[in-house]
Amino acid sequence: MKFVSTLFTVALLFAVQHAQAQYTDQINTNRPGKSMGAFAVGLSIFQVETGIYGIKEEHSVLNTETKGLGGEISIRYGAFLEELEFIADFQYQFDQQEDLIYTYNRNDFRQATIGAKYLVYDPDRGYDPEPNLYSWKANHKFKWRNIIPAISFYAGANLIGGNNPYTFPEDHVSVKAMAILQNHWGKWVWVNNIIADKFLTDYPNFGYISTLTRGFNEKWSGFAELQGYKSDFYADIVGRVGTAHLLNDVMQIDASVSGNFKDTPSILYAGLGFSWRFDANYRDIVIGGKGSREDEYNEEQKKDKEKKDKEREERKKKREQRLDEVQPEEED
């Protein structure tokens, strides 16, 4: 747990830098891929990302076949800081595994993880270049700064116990840590996760997820993804493709298909998902710098509003005075 403490301390040190809100006009969801984006949902934003899936696995050496259904949900909430997000991920599966002799029915959590993510670097933070009014080419040329990604760190705890059929009997609460890199290139978004999972167990897992997403128009987007993982017990590479449709600014539906590149076992997944954001409590704020607070910003906004109301009232009185001066006197 010392690693988690150190990571959180480093994140807080970055909090003294100038930052802008993570909130976007439209929902920002991690579905339908398995990677985690670098940006938080925003302060006081509550978001649910859920889905169902079917699975089929065949192992050519053990001569087993597994078929099943599962459900997954990710609950995201932004609290304390615009860059900070708390995340709870759960995945529950029902399946039936058959070999040459027996048939096993299984059901339990395949994943139960609670953690937090913090954005430590945003290359666009405070960057607002003046457009070149005389050259379209100058405004659209390649800039080396575009290859610099936004960077976040995630730390969490796996809560699945040893009686679970999808894990080892020796497994208990373990640590999951992740570095998250995200690039934006117009309609393209590239997200990379570098993952160290199941610390403090006999079989720690190391891996990566690389996701490339393209927006086709205001409503539709597609993605392609590679996920690799390796431990002393198992290693694999899984590929995914899918699409997402924006229903409105706070709702999205998605569909995806996953498969791997070997037969020990071969894996085929297909899933549908839905994401929803609750943002009624959100207040657009700017975190100014070291020592800044939301209440200070709100107080400034309040004073500015009072000043504008006072100036408006004074202008109204002056207009009324001028009208009185030019209005003819009533005849006796």
PDB file of N, CA, C and O in Angstrom, residues 53 63 200 204 223 231 254:
ATOM      1  N   TYR A  53     -22.757  -8.879 -22.059  1.00  0.00           N
ATOM      2  CA  TYR A  53     -21.911  -9.518 -23.057  1.00  0.00           C
ATOM      3  C   TYR A  53     -22.132 -11.024 -23.052  1.00  0.00           C
ATOM      4  O   TYR A  53     -22.590 -11.618 -22.068  1.00  0.00           O
ATOM      5  N   ASN A  63      -9.333 -29.499 -24.033  1.00  0.00           N
ATOM      6  CA  ASN A  63     -10.602 -29.953 -24.608  1.00  0.00           C
ATOM      7  C   ASN A  63     -11.811 -29.472 -23.793  1.00  0.00           C
ATOM      8  O   ASN A  63     -12.715 -30.245 -23.472  1.00  0.00           O
ATOM      9  N   LEU A 200       0.798  -8.086  -4.527  1.00  0.00           N
ATOM     10  CA  LEU A 200       0.627  -8.787  -3.260  1.00  0.00           C
ATOM     11  C   LEU A 200      -0.030 -10.154  -3.443  1.00  0.00           C
ATOM     12  O   LEU A 200      -0.543 -10.731  -2.478  1.00  0.00           O
ATOM     13  N   PRO A 204       1.188 -11.790 -10.024  1.00  0.00           N
ATOM     14  CA  PRO A 204       0.982 -10.426 -10.514  1.00  0.00           C
ATOM     15  C   PRO A 204       0.893 -10.407 -12.033  1.00  0.00           C
ATOM     16  O   PRO A 204       1.499 -11.240 -12.715  1.00  0.00           O
ATOM     17  N   PHE A 223     -13.936   2.364 -32.997  1.00  0.00           N
ATOM     18  CA  PHE A 223     -12.652   2.175 -32.337  1.00  0.00           C
ATOM     19  C   PHE A 223     -12.052   0.822 -32.699  1.00  0.00           C
ATOM     20  O   PHE A 223     -12.756  -0.119 -33.093  1.00  0.00           O
ATOM     21  N   SER A 231       1.488 -12.921 -17.241  1.00  0.00           N
ATOM     22  CA  SER A 231       1.849 -13.300 -15.881  1.00  0.00           C
ATOM     23  C   SER A 231       2.549 -14.647 -15.950  1.00  0.00           C
ATOM     24  O   SER A 231       2.680 -15.238 -17.026  1.00  0.00           O
ATOM     25  N   ASP A 254     -23.532   1.523 -27.281  1.00  0.00           N
ATOM     26  CA  ASP A 254     -22.352   1.025 -27.973  1.00  0.00           C
ATOM     27  C   ASP A 254     -22.476  -0.465 -28.225  1.00  0.00           C
ATOM     28  O   ASP A 254     -23.312  -1.158 -27.628  1.00  0.00           O
TER      29      ASP A 254
END
